[in-house]
CSV table of C-alpha atoms and ligand atoms in Angstrom, one decimal:
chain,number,residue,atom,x,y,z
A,570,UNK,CA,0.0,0.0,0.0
A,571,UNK,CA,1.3,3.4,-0.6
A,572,UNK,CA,2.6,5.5,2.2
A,573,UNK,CA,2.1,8.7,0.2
A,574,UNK,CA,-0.6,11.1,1.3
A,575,UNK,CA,-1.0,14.6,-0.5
A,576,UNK,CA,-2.4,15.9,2.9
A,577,UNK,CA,1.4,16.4,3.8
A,578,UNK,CA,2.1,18.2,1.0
A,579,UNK,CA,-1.6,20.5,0.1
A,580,UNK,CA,-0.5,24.2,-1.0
A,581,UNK,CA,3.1,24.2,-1.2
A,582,UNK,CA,5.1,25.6,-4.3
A,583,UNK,CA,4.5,22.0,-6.7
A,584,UNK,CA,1.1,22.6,-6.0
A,585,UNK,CA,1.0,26.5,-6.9
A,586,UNK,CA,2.4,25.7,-9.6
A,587,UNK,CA,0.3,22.9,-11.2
A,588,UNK,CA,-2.8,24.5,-9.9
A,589,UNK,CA,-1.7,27.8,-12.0
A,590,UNK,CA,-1.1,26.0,-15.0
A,591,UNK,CA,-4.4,23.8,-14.5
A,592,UNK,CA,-6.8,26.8,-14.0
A,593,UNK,CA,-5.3,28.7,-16.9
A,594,UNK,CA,-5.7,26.1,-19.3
A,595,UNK,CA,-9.1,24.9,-18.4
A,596,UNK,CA,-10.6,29.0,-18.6
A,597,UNK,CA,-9.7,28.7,-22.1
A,598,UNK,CA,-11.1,25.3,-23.2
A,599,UNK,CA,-14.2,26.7,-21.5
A,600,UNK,CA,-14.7,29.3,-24.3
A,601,UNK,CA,-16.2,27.5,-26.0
A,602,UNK,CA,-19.7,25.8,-25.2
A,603,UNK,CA,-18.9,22.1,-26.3
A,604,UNK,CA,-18.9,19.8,-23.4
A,605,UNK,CA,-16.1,18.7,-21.7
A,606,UNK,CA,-14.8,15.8,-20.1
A,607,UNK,CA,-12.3,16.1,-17.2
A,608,UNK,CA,-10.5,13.4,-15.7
A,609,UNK,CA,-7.7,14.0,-12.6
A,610,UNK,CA,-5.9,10.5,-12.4
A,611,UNK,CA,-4.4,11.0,-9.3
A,612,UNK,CA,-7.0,13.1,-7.6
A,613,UNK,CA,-6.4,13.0,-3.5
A,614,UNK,CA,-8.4,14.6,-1.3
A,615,UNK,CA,-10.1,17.3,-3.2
A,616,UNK,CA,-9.8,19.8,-0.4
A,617,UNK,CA,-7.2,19.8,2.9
A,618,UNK,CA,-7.2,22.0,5.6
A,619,UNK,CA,-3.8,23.7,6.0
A,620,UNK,CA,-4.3,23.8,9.9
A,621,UNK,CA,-5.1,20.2,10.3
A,622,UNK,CA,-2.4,17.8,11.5
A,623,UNK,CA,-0.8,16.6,8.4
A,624,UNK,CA,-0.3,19.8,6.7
A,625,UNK,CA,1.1,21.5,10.3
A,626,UNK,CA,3.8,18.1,10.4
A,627,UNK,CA,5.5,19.3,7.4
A,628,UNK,CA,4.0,23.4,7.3
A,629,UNK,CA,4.8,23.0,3.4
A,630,UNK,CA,2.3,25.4,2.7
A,631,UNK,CA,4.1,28.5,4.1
A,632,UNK,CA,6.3,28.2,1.7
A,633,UNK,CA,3.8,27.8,-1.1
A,634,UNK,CA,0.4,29.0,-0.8
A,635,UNK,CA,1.0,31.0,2.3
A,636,UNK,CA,3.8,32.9,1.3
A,637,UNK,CA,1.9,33.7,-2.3
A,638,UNK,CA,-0.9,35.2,0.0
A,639,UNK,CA,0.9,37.2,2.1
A,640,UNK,CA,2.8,38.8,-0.8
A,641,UNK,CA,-0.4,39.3,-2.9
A,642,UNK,CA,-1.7,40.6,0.6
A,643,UNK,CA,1.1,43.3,0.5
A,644,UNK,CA,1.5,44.4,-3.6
A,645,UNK,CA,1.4,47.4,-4.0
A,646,UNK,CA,0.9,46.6,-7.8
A,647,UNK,CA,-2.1,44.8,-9.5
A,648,UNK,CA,-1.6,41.1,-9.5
A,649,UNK,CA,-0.8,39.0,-13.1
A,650,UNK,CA,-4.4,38.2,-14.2
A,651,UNK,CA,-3.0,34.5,-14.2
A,652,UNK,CA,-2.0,34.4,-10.7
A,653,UNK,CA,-5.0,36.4,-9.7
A,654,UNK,CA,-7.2,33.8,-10.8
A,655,UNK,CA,-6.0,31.3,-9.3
A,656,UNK,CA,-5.9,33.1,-5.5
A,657,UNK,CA,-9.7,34.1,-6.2
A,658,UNK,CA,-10.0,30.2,-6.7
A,659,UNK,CA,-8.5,29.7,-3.1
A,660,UNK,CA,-10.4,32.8,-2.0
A,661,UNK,CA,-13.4,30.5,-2.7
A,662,UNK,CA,-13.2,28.2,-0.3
A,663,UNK,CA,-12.2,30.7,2.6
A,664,UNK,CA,-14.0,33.3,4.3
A,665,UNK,CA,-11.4,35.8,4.3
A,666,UNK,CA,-7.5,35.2,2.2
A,667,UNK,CA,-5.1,37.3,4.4
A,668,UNK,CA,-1.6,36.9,5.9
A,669,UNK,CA,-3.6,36.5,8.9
A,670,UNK,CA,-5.7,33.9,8.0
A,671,UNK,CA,-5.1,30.7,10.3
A,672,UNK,CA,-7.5,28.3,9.3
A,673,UNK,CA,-7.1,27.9,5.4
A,674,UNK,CA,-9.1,25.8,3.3
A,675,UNK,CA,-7.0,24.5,0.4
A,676,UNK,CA,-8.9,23.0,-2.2
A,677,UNK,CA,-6.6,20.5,-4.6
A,678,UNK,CA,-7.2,19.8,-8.3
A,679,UNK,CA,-10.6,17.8,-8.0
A,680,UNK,CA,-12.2,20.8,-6.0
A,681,UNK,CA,-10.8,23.3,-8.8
A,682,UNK,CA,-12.0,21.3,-11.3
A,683,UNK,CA,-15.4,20.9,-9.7
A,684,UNK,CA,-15.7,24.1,-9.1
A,685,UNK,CA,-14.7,25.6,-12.5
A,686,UNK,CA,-17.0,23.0,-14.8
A,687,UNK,CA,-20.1,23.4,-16.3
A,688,UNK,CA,-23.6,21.8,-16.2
A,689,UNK,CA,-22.7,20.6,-19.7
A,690,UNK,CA,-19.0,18.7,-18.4
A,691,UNK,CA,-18.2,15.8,-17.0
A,692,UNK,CA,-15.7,15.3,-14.2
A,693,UNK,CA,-13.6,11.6,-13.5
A,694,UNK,CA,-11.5,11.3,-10.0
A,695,UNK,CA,-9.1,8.8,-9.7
A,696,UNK,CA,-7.7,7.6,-6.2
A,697,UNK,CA,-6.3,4.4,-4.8
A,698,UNK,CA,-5.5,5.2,-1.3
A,699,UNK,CA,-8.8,3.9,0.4
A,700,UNK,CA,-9.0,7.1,3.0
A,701,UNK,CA,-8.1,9.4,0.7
A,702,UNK,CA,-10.8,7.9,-1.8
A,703,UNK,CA,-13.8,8.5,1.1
A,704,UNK,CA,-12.7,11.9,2.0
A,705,UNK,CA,-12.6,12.9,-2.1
A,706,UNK,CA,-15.8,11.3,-2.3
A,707,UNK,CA,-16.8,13.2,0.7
A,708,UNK,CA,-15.7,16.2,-0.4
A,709,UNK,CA,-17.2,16.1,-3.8
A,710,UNK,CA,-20.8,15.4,-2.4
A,711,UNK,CA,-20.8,18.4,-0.9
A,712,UNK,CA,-19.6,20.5,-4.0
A,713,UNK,CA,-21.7,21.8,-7.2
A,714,UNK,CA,-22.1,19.7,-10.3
A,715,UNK,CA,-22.0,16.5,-7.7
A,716,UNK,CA,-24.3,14.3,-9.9
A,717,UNK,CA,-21.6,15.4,-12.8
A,718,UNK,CA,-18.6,14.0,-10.7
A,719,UNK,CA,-17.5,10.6,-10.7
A,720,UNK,CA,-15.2,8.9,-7.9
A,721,UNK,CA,-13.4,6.0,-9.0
A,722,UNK,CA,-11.2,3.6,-6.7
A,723,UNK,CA,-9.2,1.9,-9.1
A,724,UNK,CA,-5.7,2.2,-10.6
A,725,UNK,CA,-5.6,5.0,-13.1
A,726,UNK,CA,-3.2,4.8,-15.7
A,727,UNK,CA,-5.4,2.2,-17.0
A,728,UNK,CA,-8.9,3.2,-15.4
A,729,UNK,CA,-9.0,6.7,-17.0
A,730,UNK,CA,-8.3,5.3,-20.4
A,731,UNK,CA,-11.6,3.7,-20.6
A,732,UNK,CA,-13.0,7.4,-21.0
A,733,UNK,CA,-10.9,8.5,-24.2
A,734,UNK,CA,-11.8,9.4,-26.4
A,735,UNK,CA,-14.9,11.7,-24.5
A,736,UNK,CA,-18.4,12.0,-26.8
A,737,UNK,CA,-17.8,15.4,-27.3
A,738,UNK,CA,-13.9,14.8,-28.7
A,739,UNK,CA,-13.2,17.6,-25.8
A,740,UNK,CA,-11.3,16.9,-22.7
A,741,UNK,CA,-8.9,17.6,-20.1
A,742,UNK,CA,-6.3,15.5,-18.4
A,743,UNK,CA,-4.8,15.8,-15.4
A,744,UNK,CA,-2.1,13.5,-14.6
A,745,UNK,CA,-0.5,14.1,-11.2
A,746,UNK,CA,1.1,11.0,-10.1
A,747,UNK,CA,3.1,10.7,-6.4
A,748,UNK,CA,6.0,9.4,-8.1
A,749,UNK,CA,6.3,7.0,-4.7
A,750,UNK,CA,7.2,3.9,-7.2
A,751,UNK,CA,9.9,4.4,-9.3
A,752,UNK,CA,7.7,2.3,-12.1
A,753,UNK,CA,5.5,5.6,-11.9
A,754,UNK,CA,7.9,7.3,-14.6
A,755,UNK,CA,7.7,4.7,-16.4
A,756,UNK,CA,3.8,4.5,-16.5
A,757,UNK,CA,3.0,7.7,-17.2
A,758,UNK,CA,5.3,7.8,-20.6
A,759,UNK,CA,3.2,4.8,-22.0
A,760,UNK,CA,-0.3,6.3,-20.7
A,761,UNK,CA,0.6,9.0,-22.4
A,762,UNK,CA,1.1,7.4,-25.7
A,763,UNK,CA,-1.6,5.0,-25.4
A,764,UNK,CA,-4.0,8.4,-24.4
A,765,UNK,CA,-2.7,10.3,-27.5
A,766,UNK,CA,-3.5,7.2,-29.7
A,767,UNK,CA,-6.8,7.5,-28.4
A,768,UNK,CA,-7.3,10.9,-28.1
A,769,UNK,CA,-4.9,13.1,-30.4
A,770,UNK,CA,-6.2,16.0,-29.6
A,771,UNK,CA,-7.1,16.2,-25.7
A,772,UNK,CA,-5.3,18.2,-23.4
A,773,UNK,CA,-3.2,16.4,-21.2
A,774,UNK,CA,-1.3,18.1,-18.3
A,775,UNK,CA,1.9,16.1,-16.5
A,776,UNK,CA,3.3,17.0,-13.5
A,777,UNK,CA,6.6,15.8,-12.5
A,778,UNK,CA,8.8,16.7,-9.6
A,779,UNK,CA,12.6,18.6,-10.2
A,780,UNK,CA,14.6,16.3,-7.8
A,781,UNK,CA,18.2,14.2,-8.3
A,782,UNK,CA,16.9,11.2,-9.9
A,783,UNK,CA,17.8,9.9,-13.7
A,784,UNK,CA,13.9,9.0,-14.4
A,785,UNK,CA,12.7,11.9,-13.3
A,786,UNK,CA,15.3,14.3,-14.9
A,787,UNK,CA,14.6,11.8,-17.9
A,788,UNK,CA,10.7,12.7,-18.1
A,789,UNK,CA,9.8,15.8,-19.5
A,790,UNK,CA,12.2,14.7,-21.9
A,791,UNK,CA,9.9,11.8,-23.2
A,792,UNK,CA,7.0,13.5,-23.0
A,793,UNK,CA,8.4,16.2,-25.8
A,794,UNK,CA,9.1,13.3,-28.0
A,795,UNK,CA,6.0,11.3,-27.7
A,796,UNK,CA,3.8,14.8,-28.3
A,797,UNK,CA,6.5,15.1,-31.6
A,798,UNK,CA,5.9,11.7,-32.6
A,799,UNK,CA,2.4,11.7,-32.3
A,800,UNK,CA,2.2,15.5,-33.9
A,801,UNK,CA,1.0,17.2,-31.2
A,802,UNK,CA,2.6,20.5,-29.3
A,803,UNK,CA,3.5,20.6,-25.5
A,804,UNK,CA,4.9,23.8,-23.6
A,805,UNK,CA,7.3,22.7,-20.8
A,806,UNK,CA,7.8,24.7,-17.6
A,807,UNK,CA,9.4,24.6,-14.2
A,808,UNK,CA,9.4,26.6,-11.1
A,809,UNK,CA,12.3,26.5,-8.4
A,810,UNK,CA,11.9,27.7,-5.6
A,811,UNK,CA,15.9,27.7,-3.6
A,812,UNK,CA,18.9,25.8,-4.1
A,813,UNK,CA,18.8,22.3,-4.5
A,814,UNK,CA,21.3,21.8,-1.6
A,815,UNK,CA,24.0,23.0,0.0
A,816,UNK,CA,26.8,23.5,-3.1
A,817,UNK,CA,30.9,22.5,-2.5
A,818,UNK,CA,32.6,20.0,-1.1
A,819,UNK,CA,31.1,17.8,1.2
A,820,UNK,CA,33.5,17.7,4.7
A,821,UNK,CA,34.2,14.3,6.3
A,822,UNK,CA,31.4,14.0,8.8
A,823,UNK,CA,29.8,17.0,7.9
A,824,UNK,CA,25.6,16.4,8.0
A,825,UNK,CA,24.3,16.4,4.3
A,826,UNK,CA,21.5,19.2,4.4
A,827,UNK,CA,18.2,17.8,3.0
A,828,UNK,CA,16.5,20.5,1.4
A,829,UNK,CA,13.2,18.1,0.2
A,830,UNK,CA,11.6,18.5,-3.0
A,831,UNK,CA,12.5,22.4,-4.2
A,832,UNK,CA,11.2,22.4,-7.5
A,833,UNK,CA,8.8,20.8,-10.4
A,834,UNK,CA,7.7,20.9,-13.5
A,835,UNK,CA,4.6,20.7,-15.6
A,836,UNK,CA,4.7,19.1,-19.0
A,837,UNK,CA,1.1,20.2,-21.2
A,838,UNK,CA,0.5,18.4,-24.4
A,839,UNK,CA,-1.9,20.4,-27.2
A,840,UNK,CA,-1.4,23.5,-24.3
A,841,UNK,CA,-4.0,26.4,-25.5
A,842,UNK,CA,-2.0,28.7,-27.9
A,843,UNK,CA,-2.4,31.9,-25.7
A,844,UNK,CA,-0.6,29.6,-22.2
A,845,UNK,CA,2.9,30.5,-23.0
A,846,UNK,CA,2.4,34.3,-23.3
A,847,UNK,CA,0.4,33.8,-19.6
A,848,UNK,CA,2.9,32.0,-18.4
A,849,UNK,CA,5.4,34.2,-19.5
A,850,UNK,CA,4.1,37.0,-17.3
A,851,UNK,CA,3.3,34.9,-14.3
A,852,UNK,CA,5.9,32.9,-13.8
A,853,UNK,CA,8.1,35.9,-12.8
A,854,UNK,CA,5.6,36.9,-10.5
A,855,UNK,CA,5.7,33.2,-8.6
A,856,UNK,CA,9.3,33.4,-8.6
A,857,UNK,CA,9.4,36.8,-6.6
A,858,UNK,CA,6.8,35.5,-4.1
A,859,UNK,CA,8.0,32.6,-3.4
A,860,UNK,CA,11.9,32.7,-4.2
A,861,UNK,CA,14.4,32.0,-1.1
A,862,UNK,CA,17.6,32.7,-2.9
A,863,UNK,CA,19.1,33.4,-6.0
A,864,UNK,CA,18.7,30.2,-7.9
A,865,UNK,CA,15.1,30.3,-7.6
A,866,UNK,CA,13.9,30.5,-11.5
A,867,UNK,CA,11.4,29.2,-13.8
A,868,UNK,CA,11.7,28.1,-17.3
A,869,UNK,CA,9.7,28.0,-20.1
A,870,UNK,CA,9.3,26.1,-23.8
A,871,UNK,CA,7.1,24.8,-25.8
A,872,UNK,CA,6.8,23.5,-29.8
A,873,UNK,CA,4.3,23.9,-32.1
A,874,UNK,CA,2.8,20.4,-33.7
A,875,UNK,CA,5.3,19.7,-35.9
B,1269,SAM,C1,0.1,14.1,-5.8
B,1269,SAM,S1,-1.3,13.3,-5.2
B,1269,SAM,C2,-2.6,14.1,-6.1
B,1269,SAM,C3,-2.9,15.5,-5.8
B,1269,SAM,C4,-4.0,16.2,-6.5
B,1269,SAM,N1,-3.9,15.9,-8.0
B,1269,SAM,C5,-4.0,17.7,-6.3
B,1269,SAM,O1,-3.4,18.4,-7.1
B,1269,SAM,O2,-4.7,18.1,-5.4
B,1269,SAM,C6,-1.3,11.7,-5.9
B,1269,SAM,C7,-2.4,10.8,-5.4
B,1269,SAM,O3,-2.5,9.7,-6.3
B,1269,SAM,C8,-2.9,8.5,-5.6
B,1269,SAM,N2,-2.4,7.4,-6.4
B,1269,SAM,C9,-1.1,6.9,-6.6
B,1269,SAM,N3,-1.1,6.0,-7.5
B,1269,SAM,C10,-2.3,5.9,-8.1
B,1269,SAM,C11,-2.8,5.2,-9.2
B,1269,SAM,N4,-2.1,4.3,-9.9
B,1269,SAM,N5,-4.1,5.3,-9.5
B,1269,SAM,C12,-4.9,6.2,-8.8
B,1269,SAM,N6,-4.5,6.9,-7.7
B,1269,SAM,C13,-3.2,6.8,-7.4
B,1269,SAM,C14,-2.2,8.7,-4.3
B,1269,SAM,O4,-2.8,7.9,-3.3
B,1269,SAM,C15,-2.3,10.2,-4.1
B,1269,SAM,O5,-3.4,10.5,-3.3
């Protein structure tokens, strides 16, 4: 069984990040009236309270999340419409969005999703983890579009492909994986492809985290090539947030600093054509609020279908 729980993780700088790039892109499929199917493979909770036990044990948020709404909270400047939009998302779920605010509700992708879809969509949860399966399904009961959302306790990488192609030939994908197996980087390369054959022209969103390991360094890398081979464009980006670790020569004895996970990436396949030039403004924008040092940076890159 997995040990992984998202709980420990809700709000901090991965999650800004995806959450960002998730919103932005769904706005703009939702242009048009044609229904949509949206399907989060590795959905969680839905929503986590950032004062609750889990989130307090690792207080991941306040560098995420909580550091993002205590420098909106002080701009003196109008925030990026990109970045605005997602905070009015979080500003949803909470009474009040201040520096101040203690009790924060944090609402995770199915919650966004749910709460950004349309009579007209359809909405597909993933999740294995049996308690985090009753607390999404929880959660989702008690959010709009309810008898539109669909809980599913099954392995996803095969699950969700039973709903690709969607009747309407319009869909989102979210595929946000825990990466707690190392077979996970693996899987998600040949769901990918067996999604595209499906579905050539869904959207599919891939997060993947920024940390020391060949497959994951190896990842966004694959991605790009199966878009390319199956003729579809992807935009590529990555936030850090510090240093990756203390930099030198290690000393005999001395304690290796663990800095945990300090930066990730988002890989979007058929991305909407106007998400480079909002990412392009607020990625800069994330990287002053939530930068510890001078290596915090983002990138950004994308291809056309060939
Ligand atoms: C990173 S968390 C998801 C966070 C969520 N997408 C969000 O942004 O709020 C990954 C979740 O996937 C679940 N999970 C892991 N492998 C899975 C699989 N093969 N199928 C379905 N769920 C899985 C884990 O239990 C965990 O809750």
């Amino acid at each position: 069984m997995f040990s992984y729980r998202h709980a420990f993780h809700a709000g901090n700088h991965a999650d800004v990040l995806k959450h960002t790039v998730l919103l932005a892109t769904l706005d703009y499929l939702k242009q048009k009236d044609v229904a949509l199917t949206l399907i989060d493979t590795h959905a969680g909770n839905g929503i986590y309270r950032l004062d609750g036990d889990f989130a307090q044990t690792s207080n991941e948020s306040a560098s995420g999340i909580q550091q993002l709404i205590a420098t909106a909270t002080n701009a003196q400047e109008a925030l990026d419409p990109t970045v605005a939009r997602y905070l009015d998302m979080v500003r949803q779920f909470n009474d009040e969005l201040s520096s101040r605010t203690k009790r924060l509700v944090y609402p995770g992708s199915p919650a966004l999703l749910q709460h950004s879809m349309r009579s007209q969509d359809q909405l597909h949860l993933f999740e294995l983890q049996p308690a985090d399966m009753r607390a999404l399904q929880g959660n989702m009961e008690q959010g709009p579009y309810a008898n539109h959302t669909h809980v599913w306790h099954e392995e996803s990488f095969k699950g969700s492909l039973r709903f690709l192609p969607p009747p309407s030939r319009r869909g989102l994908v979210l595929c946000d994986p825990s990466y707690e197996l190392k077979t996970d980087y693996q899987q998600v390369s040949q769901w990918l492809s067996e999604a595209l054959r499906k579905f050539a022209t869904g959207t599919y969103l891939i997060w993947y985290p920024v940390i020391p390991r060949p497959e994951a360094h190896e990842l966004p890398r694959k991605l790009k090539a199966i878009a390319r081979q199956a003729g579809r464009g992807w935009l590529h980006t990555t936030l850090a947030i510090k240093s990756g670790g203390k930099p030198g020569v290690q000393l005999p004895g001395e304690k290796v600093e663990r800095t945990g996970m300090v930066a990730s990436g988002m890989v979007v396949i058929n991305p909407p054509y106007i998400l480079r030039e909002q990412l392009q403004k607020a990625l800069p924008e994330l990287v002053r609020a939530l930068g510890q040092d001078h290596l915090a940076a983002h990138t950004l890159e994308s291809a056309e279908a060939p």
